[in-house]
PDB file of C-alpha atoms in Angstrom:
ATOM      1  CA  MET A   7      -8.846   4.707-102.538  1.00  0.00           C
ATOM      2  CA  LYS A   8     -10.679   6.817-100.071  1.00  0.00           C
ATOM      3  CA  THR A   9     -13.676   4.414-100.168  1.00  0.00           C
ATOM      4  CA  LEU A  10     -11.395   1.391 -99.709  1.00  0.00           C
ATOM      5  CA  SER A  11      -9.768   2.916 -96.658  1.00  0.00           C
ATOM      6  CA  SER A  12     -13.142   3.608 -95.139  1.00  0.00           C
ATOM      7  CA  ARG A  13     -14.233   0.033 -95.670  1.00  0.00           C
ATOM      8  CA  ALA A  14     -11.006  -1.254 -94.111  1.00  0.00           C
ATOM      9  CA  ALA A  15     -11.524   0.933 -91.075  1.00  0.00           C
ATOM     10  CA  LEU A  16     -15.081  -0.316 -90.709  1.00  0.00           C
ATOM     11  CA  SER A  17     -13.879  -3.899 -90.941  1.00  0.00           C
ATOM     12  CA  LEU A  18     -11.282  -3.351 -88.258  1.00  0.00           C
ATOM     13  CA  THR A  19     -13.859  -1.731 -86.001  1.00  0.00           C
ATOM     14  CA  ALA A  20     -16.271  -4.637 -86.512  1.00  0.00           C
ATOM     15  CA  LEU A  21     -13.488  -7.151 -85.818  1.00  0.00           C
ATOM     16  CA  SER A  22     -12.518  -5.393 -82.564  1.00  0.00           C
ATOM     17  CA  ALA A  23     -16.156  -5.376 -81.436  1.00  0.00           C
ATOM     18  CA  ALA A  24     -16.453  -9.078 -82.213  1.00  0.00           C
ATOM     19  CA  LEU A  25     -13.335  -9.856 -80.208  1.00  0.00           C
ATOM     20  CA  VAL A  26     -14.688  -7.877 -77.233  1.00  0.00           C
ATOM     21  CA  LEU A  27     -18.002  -9.726 -77.410  1.00  0.00           C
ATOM     22  CA  ALA A  28     -16.177 -13.042 -77.687  1.00  0.00           C
ATOM     23  CA  ALA A  29     -14.128 -12.239 -74.637  1.00  0.00           C
ATOM     24  CA  CYS A  30     -17.243 -11.265 -72.716  1.00  0.00           C
ATOM     25  CA  GLY A  31     -18.899 -14.456 -73.822  1.00  0.00           C
ATOM     26  CA  ARG A  32     -16.055 -16.562 -72.445  1.00  0.00           C
ATOM     27  CA  ASP A  33     -16.368 -14.860 -69.060  1.00  0.00           C
ATOM     28  CA  GLU A  34     -20.061 -15.611 -69.019  1.00  0.00           C
ATOM     29  CA  ARG A  35     -19.565 -19.212 -70.124  1.00  0.00           C
ATOM     30  CA  ILE A  36     -16.936 -19.952 -67.397  1.00  0.00           C
ATOM     31  CA  PRO A  37     -18.442 -18.558 -64.185  1.00  0.00           C
ATOM     32  CA  VAL A  38     -16.414 -18.616 -61.021  1.00  0.00           C
ATOM     33  CA  PRO A  39     -18.321 -20.528 -58.243  1.00  0.00           C
ATOM     34  CA  ALA A  40     -19.729 -18.012 -55.827  1.00  0.00           C
ATOM     35  CA  ASP A  41     -18.939 -20.202 -52.758  1.00  0.00           C
ATOM     36  CA  SER A  42     -15.462 -21.251 -53.814  1.00  0.00           C
ATOM     37  CA  THR A  43     -13.823 -18.675 -51.583  1.00  0.00           C
ATOM     38  CA  ALA A  44     -16.067 -19.603 -48.647  1.00  0.00           C
ATOM     39  CA  ALA A  45     -15.454 -23.297 -49.243  1.00  0.00           C
ATOM     40  CA  ASN A  46     -11.720 -22.753 -49.372  1.00  0.00           C
ATOM     41  CA  GLY A  47     -11.931 -20.614 -46.253  1.00  0.00           C
ATOM     42  CA  SER A  48     -13.989 -23.254 -44.473  1.00  0.00           C
ATOM     43  CA  ALA A  49     -11.549 -25.977 -45.409  1.00  0.00           C
ATOM     44  CA  ASN A  50      -8.624 -23.885 -44.298  1.00  0.00           C
ATOM     45  CA  SER A  51     -10.309 -23.016 -41.006  1.00  0.00           C
ATOM     46  CA  SER A  52     -10.995 -26.695 -40.274  1.00  0.00           C
ATOM     47  CA  ALA A  53      -7.335 -27.579 -40.669  1.00  0.00           C
ATOM     48  CA  PRO A  54      -6.263 -26.093 -37.310  1.00  0.00           C
ATOM     49  CA  THR A  55      -9.139 -27.973 -35.625  1.00  0.00           C
ATOM     50  CA  THR A  56      -7.870 -31.247 -37.054  1.00  0.00           C
ATOM     51  CA  THR A  57      -4.363 -30.355 -35.975  1.00  0.00           C
ATOM     52  CA  ALA A  58      -5.586 -29.474 -32.487  1.00  0.00           C
ATOM     53  CA  ALA A  59      -7.519 -32.737 -32.286  1.00  0.00           C
ATOM     54  CA  ASN A  60      -4.441 -34.678 -33.345  1.00  0.00           C
ATOM     55  CA  SER A  61      -2.433 -32.780 -30.772  1.00  0.00           C
ATOM     56  CA  ALA A  62      -4.997 -33.600 -28.074  1.00  0.00           C
ATOM     57  CA  ASN A  63      -4.980 -37.263 -29.090  1.00  0.00           C
ATOM     58  CA  SER A  64      -1.223 -37.229 -28.989  1.00  0.00           C
ATOM     59  CA  THR A  65      -1.311 -35.757 -25.499  1.00  0.00           C
ATOM     60  CA  ASP A  66      -3.898 -38.287 -24.316  1.00  0.00           C
ATOM     61  CA  SER A  67      -1.901 -41.119 -25.820  1.00  0.00           C
ATOM     62  CA  ALA A  68       1.203 -39.905 -24.073  1.00  0.00           C
ATOM     63  CA  THR A  69      -0.625 -39.644 -20.781  1.00  0.00           C
ATOM     64  CA  GLY A  70      -2.153 -43.087 -20.995  1.00  0.00           C
ATOM     65  CA  SER A  71       0.787 -44.834 -22.610  1.00  0.00           C
ATOM     66  CA  PRO A  72       2.596 -47.744 -20.909  1.00  0.00           C
ATOM     67  CA  ASN A  73       5.735 -45.620 -20.826  1.00  0.00           C
ATOM     68  CA  ALA A  74       3.877 -42.937 -18.864  1.00  0.00           C
ATOM     69  CA  ALA A  75       2.569 -45.553 -16.433  1.00  0.00           C
ATOM     70  CA  ILE A  76       6.061 -46.922 -15.916  1.00  0.00           C
ATOM     71  CA  THR A  77       7.359 -43.408 -15.301  1.00  0.00           C
ATOM     72  CA  SER A  78       4.659 -42.828 -12.675  1.00  0.00           C
ATOM     73  CA  ASN A  79       5.167 -46.257 -11.063  1.00  0.00           C
ATOM     74  CA  PRO A  80       8.722 -47.347 -11.786  1.00  0.00           C
ATOM     75  CA  PRO A  81       9.582 -51.037 -11.244  1.00  0.00           C
ATOM     76  CA  GLY A  82      11.129 -51.708  -7.882  1.00  0.00           C
ATOM     77  CA  ALA A  83       9.492 -48.702  -6.231  1.00  0.00           C
ATOM     78  CA  ILE A  84       9.022 -48.966  -2.486  1.00  0.00           C
ATOM     79  CA  GLY A  85       5.583 -50.285  -1.509  1.00  0.00           C
ATOM     80  CA  THR A  86       2.946 -48.151   0.109  1.00  0.00           C
ATOM     81  CA  ALA A  87       2.747 -47.751   3.855  1.00  0.00           C
ATOM     82  CA  SER A  88      -0.073 -50.284   4.089  1.00  0.00           C
ATOM     83  CA  THR A  89       1.654 -53.092   2.132  1.00  0.00           C
ATOM     84  CA  ALA A  90       5.414 -52.725   2.611  1.00  0.00           C
ATOM     85  CA  PRO A  91       7.181 -55.175   4.933  1.00  0.00           C
ATOM     86  CA  LEU A  92       7.390 -53.807   8.456  1.00  0.00           C
ATOM     87  CA  PRO A  93      10.662 -52.815  10.101  1.00  0.00           C
ATOM     88  CA  ALA A  94      11.615 -55.189  12.906  1.00  0.00           C
ATOM     89  CA  ALA A  95      10.633 -52.784  15.693  1.00  0.00           C
ATOM     90  CA  ASP A  96       7.214 -52.131  14.174  1.00  0.00           C
ATOM     91  CA  ALA A  97       6.565 -55.846  13.641  1.00  0.00           C
ATOM     92  CA  GLN A  98       7.523 -56.520  17.259  1.00  0.00           C
ATOM     93  CA  PHE A  99       5.122 -53.840  18.473  1.00  0.00           C
ATOM     94  CA  VAL A 100       2.280 -55.252  16.365  1.00  0.00           C
ATOM     95  CA  SER A 101       2.813 -58.764  17.734  1.00  0.00           C
ATOM     96  CA  LYS A 102       3.087 -57.552  21.309  1.00  0.00           C
ATOM     97  CA  ALA A 103       0.019 -55.318  20.978  1.00  0.00           C
ATOM     98  CA  ALA A 104      -1.938 -58.251  19.552  1.00  0.00           C
ATOM     99  CA  GLU A 105      -1.044 -60.383  22.566  1.00  0.00           C
ATOM    100  CA  GLY A 106      -1.965 -57.607  24.986  1.00  0.00           C
ATOM    101  CA  GLY A 107      -5.238 -56.914  23.223  1.00  0.00           C
ATOM    102  CA  GLN A 108      -6.262 -60.566  23.218  1.00  0.00           C
ATOM    103  CA  PHE A 109      -5.341 -60.868  26.882  1.00  0.00           C
ATOM    104  CA  GLU A 110      -7.588 -57.903  27.676  1.00  0.00           C
ATOM    105  CA  VAL A 111     -10.473 -59.552  25.815  1.00  0.00           C
ATOM    106  CA  GLU A 112     -10.060 -62.926  27.542  1.00  0.00           C
ATOM    107  CA  VAL A 113      -9.739 -61.504  31.034  1.00  0.00           C
ATOM    108  CA  ALA A 114     -12.625 -59.086  30.427  1.00  0.00           C
ATOM    109  CA  LYS A 115     -14.844 -62.050  29.508  1.00  0.00           C
ATOM    110  CA  LEU A 116     -13.841 -63.667  32.781  1.00  0.00           C
ATOM    111  CA  ALA A 117     -14.603 -60.496  34.740  1.00  0.00           C
ATOM    112  CA  ALA A 118     -17.997 -60.077  33.096  1.00  0.00           C
ATOM    113  CA  ASP A 119     -18.907 -63.457  34.593  1.00  0.00           C
ATOM    114  CA  LYS A 120     -17.083 -63.452  37.932  1.00  0.00           C
ATOM    115  CA  ALA A 121     -16.996 -59.798  39.084  1.00  0.00           C
ATOM    116  CA  SER A 122     -19.313 -59.045  42.021  1.00  0.00           C
ATOM    117  CA  ASP A 123     -19.236 -55.240  41.818  1.00  0.00           C
ATOM    118  CA  SER A 124     -21.497 -53.736  39.128  1.00  0.00           C
ATOM    119  CA  GLN A 125     -18.935 -51.030  38.354  1.00  0.00           C
ATOM    120  CA  VAL A 126     -16.260 -53.665  37.798  1.00  0.00           C
ATOM    121  CA  LYS A 127     -18.621 -55.527  35.476  1.00  0.00           C
ATOM    122  CA  SER A 128     -19.255 -52.343  33.494  1.00  0.00           C
ATOM    123  CA  PHE A 129     -15.517 -51.700  33.316  1.00  0.00           C
ATOM    124  CA  ALA A 130     -14.965 -55.229  32.030  1.00  0.00           C
ATOM    125  CA  GLN A 131     -17.597 -54.733  29.323  1.00  0.00           C
ATOM    126  CA  MET A 132     -15.902 -51.528  28.207  1.00  0.00           C
ATOM    127  CA  LEU A 133     -12.592 -53.379  27.907  1.00  0.00           C
ATOM    128  CA  LEU A 134     -14.275 -56.133  25.931  1.00  0.00           C
ATOM    129  CA  ASP A 135     -15.875 -53.758  23.417  1.00  0.00           C
ATOM    130  CA  ASP A 136     -12.892 -51.450  22.948  1.00  0.00           C
ATOM    131  CA  HIS A 137     -10.228 -54.127  22.686  1.00  0.00           C
ATOM    132  CA  ASN A 138     -12.262 -56.262  20.287  1.00  0.00           C
ATOM    133  CA  SER A 139     -12.471 -53.241  17.992  1.00  0.00           C
ATOM    134  CA  ALA A 140      -8.762 -52.416  18.349  1.00  0.00           C
ATOM    135  CA  ASN A 141      -7.782 -56.054  17.812  1.00  0.00           C
ATOM    136  CA  GLU A 142      -9.688 -56.152  14.517  1.00  0.00           C
ATOM    137  CA  LYS A 143      -7.873 -53.047  13.247  1.00  0.00           C
ATOM    138  CA  LEU A 144      -4.561 -54.566  14.306  1.00  0.00           C
ATOM    139  CA  ARG A 145      -5.329 -57.815  12.463  1.00  0.00           C
ATOM    140  CA  GLN A 146      -5.986 -55.843   9.279  1.00  0.00           C
ATOM    141  CA  ILE A 147      -2.683 -54.010   9.595  1.00  0.00           C
ATOM    142  CA  ALA A 148      -0.784 -57.228  10.282  1.00  0.00           C
ATOM    143  CA  SER A 149      -2.428 -58.986   7.335  1.00  0.00           C
ATOM    144  CA  SER A 150      -1.625 -56.151   4.916  1.00  0.00           C
ATOM    145  CA  HIS A 151       2.039 -56.308   5.931  1.00  0.00           C
ATOM    146  CA  GLY A 152       2.242 -60.103   5.944  1.00  0.00           C
ATOM    147  CA  VAL A 153       2.871 -60.263   9.694  1.00  0.00           C
ATOM    148  CA  ALA A 154       1.747 -63.506  11.331  1.00  0.00           C
ATOM    149  CA  LEU A 155       0.207 -62.745  14.719  1.00  0.00           C
ATOM    150  CA  PRO A 156       0.720 -65.124  17.659  1.00  0.00           C
ATOM    151  CA  ALA A 157      -1.742 -68.027  17.573  1.00  0.00           C
ATOM    152  CA  SER A 158      -2.070 -68.106  21.357  1.00  0.00           C
ATOM    153  CA  LEU A 159      -1.245 -66.106  24.452  1.00  0.00           C
ATOM    154  CA  PRO A 160       2.195 -66.413  26.047  1.00  0.00           C
ATOM    155  CA  ASP A 161       2.505 -68.550  29.155  1.00  0.00           C
ATOM    156  CA  ASP A 162       2.743 -65.645  31.600  1.00  0.00           C
ATOM    157  CA  MET A 163      -0.603 -64.231  30.403  1.00  0.00           C
ATOM    158  CA  LYS A 164      -2.250 -67.628  30.534  1.00  0.00           C
ATOM    159  CA  LYS A 165      -1.015 -67.969  34.097  1.00  0.00           C
ATOM    160  CA  GLN A 166      -2.561 -64.625  35.104  1.00  0.00           C
ATOM    161  CA  ILE A 167      -5.925 -65.666  33.675  1.00  0.00           C
ATOM    162  CA  ASP A 168      -5.749 -69.000  35.506  1.00  0.00           C
ATOM    163  CA  GLU A 169      -4.949 -67.291  38.794  1.00  0.00           C
ATOM    164  CA  LEU A 170      -7.800 -64.813  38.380  1.00  0.00           C
ATOM    165  CA  GLY A 171     -10.143 -67.669  37.549  1.00  0.00           C
ATOM    166  CA  LYS A 172      -9.501 -69.205  40.958  1.00  0.00           C
ATOM    167  CA  LEU A 173     -10.732 -66.067  42.746  1.00  0.00           C
ATOM    168  CA  SER A 174     -14.272 -64.900  43.366  1.00  0.00           C
ATOM    169  CA  GLY A 175     -16.269 -62.041  44.857  1.00  0.00           C
ATOM    170  CA  ALA A 176     -14.422 -59.024  46.190  1.00  0.00           C
ATOM    171  CA  ASP A 177     -11.070 -60.807  45.932  1.00  0.00           C
ATOM    172  CA  PHE A 178     -11.547 -61.256  42.202  1.00  0.00           C
ATOM    173  CA  ASP A 179     -12.654 -57.656  41.741  1.00  0.00           C
ATOM    174  CA  LYS A 180      -9.638 -56.301  43.596  1.00  0.00           C
ATOM    175  CA  GLN A 181      -7.099 -58.458  41.750  1.00  0.00           C
ATOM    176  CA  PHE A 182      -8.698 -57.854  38.352  1.00  0.00           C
ATOM    177  CA  VAL A 183      -8.605 -54.085  38.771  1.00  0.00           C
ATOM    178  CA  LYS A 184      -5.048 -54.184  40.114  1.00  0.00           C
ATOM    179  CA  VAL A 185      -3.551 -56.498  37.484  1.00  0.00           C
ATOM    180  CA  VAL A 186      -5.589 -55.611  34.405  1.00  0.00           C
ATOM    181  CA  GLY A 187      -7.109 -52.202  35.021  1.00  0.00           C
ATOM    182  CA  LEU A 188      -4.012 -50.548  36.481  1.00  0.00           C
ATOM    183  CA  LYS A 189      -0.766 -52.454  35.958  1.00  0.00           C
ATOM    184  CA  ASP A 190      -1.469 -53.856  32.514  1.00  0.00           C
ATOM    185  CA  HIS A 191      -2.776 -50.562  31.147  1.00  0.00           C
ATOM    186  CA  GLN A 192       0.143 -48.596  32.535  1.00  0.00           C
ATOM    187  CA  HIS A 193       2.469 -50.950  30.709  1.00  0.00           C
ATOM    188  CA  ASP A 194       0.439 -50.775  27.481  1.00  0.00           C
ATOM    189  CA  ILE A 195       0.303 -46.977  27.523  1.00  0.00           C
ATOM    190  CA  ALA A 196       4.101 -46.789  27.724  1.00  0.00           C
ATOM    191  CA  ASP A 197       4.452 -49.093  24.695  1.00  0.00           C
ATOM    192  CA  PHE A 198       1.837 -47.248  22.654  1.00  0.00           C
ATOM    193  CA  GLU A 199       3.304 -43.838  23.449  1.00  0.00           C
ATOM    194  CA  LYS A 200       6.674 -45.011  22.165  1.00  0.00           C
ATOM    195  CA  ALA A 201       5.178 -46.502  18.975  1.00  0.00           C
ATOM    196  CA  SER A 202       3.110 -43.380  18.317  1.00  0.00           C
ATOM    197  CA  LYS A 203       6.374 -41.430  18.084  1.00  0.00           C
ATOM    198  CA  THR A 204       8.909 -43.881  16.685  1.00  0.00           C
ATOM    199  CA  ALA A 205       7.010 -46.319  14.435  1.00  0.00           C
ATOM    200  CA  GLN A 206       8.307 -46.076  10.871  1.00  0.00           C
ATOM    201  CA  SER A 207       5.203 -47.491   9.191  1.00  0.00           C
ATOM    202  CA  GLU A 208       2.498 -44.846   8.924  1.00  0.00           C
ATOM    203  CA  ASP A 209      -0.421 -47.201   9.588  1.00  0.00           C
ATOM    204  CA  VAL A 210       1.281 -48.697  12.641  1.00  0.00           C
ATOM    205  CA  LYS A 211       2.016 -45.229  13.984  1.00  0.00           C
ATOM    206  CA  SER A 212      -1.567 -44.141  13.265  1.00  0.00           C
ATOM    207  CA  PHE A 213      -2.938 -47.202  15.077  1.00  0.00           C
ATOM    208  CA  ALA A 214      -0.831 -46.452  18.143  1.00  0.00           C
ATOM    209  CA  GLN A 215      -1.870 -42.786  18.140  1.00  0.00           C
ATOM    210  CA  GLN A 216      -5.571 -43.574  17.732  1.00  0.00           C
ATOM    211  CA  THR A 217      -5.609 -46.338  20.364  1.00  0.00           C
ATOM    212  CA  LEU A 218      -3.610 -44.465  22.996  1.00  0.00           C
ATOM    213  CA  PRO A 219      -6.528 -42.258  24.169  1.00  0.00           C
ATOM    214  CA  THR A 220      -8.658 -45.379  24.667  1.00  0.00           C
ATOM    215  CA  LEU A 221      -5.992 -46.992  26.848  1.00  0.00           C
ATOM    216  CA  LYS A 222      -5.704 -43.819  28.913  1.00  0.00           C
ATOM    217  CA  LYS A 223      -9.483 -43.785  29.283  1.00  0.00           C
ATOM    218  CA  HIS A 224      -9.348 -47.340  30.620  1.00  0.00           C
ATOM    219  CA  LEU A 225      -6.644 -46.452  33.129  1.00  0.00           C
ATOM    220  CA  ALA A 226      -8.550 -43.403  34.324  1.00  0.00           C
ATOM    221  CA  ALA A 227     -11.692 -45.491  34.760  1.00  0.00           C
ATOM    222  CA  ALA A 228      -9.774 -48.185  36.700  1.00  0.00           C
ATOM    223  CA  GLU A 229      -8.345 -45.572  39.070  1.00  0.00           C
ATOM    224  CA  LYS A 230     -11.886 -44.541  40.014  1.00  0.00           C
ATOM    225  CA  LEU A 231     -13.124 -48.036  40.821  1.00  0.00           C
ATOM    226  CA  PRO A 232     -13.735 -48.697  44.512  1.00  0.00           C
ATOM    227  CA  ALA A 233     -12.195 -52.145  44.146  1.00  0.00           C
ATOM    228  CA  LYS A 234      -8.796 -50.744  43.254  1.00  0.00           C
ATOM    229  CA  GLY A 235      -7.788 -50.542  46.915  1.00  0.00           C
TER     230      GLY A 235
END
């Protein structure tokens, strides 16, 4: 009996050792990938990036969406200062300024040919250059607002040009400086000063403000001409 018990104990010990070896063998036969944790970590870390990218795309889509454009520029919004229809007072000023500017150009051309005094000729050339430039700016403003400028000068301005055309020499110089250099510019300065303060359209107001110093320069130059007396 004692020998049988010893053999049984040895068998149990051998069986336990075999089970341990078998278990160790399974661990060796099913290795855990060394980079599985890193791979999982990498995948997990890329998820926020994808989410952030989707968020950014969502933001960009919202910014560039038609709905966003409509919100920024709602239908029926008032036009910009350079394209909106002009208030009646502004439109009247633009038309009147266009007539005055064209009159200055036409009479300056006449003076450049008929004036006898060299200073009067130089004054006429200054009027021609400055008013041609101002007239072009005014045409652009009128066009942007859909304002039709007068096609020709009014009768009273045509009459003044005709009367000046009949004069010559010192008589022409004196009348040109009196009518155009002094009287006409005094009248224009008053109109432009008013528009520079009260015009509702920003580009009309800006035109009046920018042109006003030129008109005052013309008046100051006319007051210094010897032919003014």
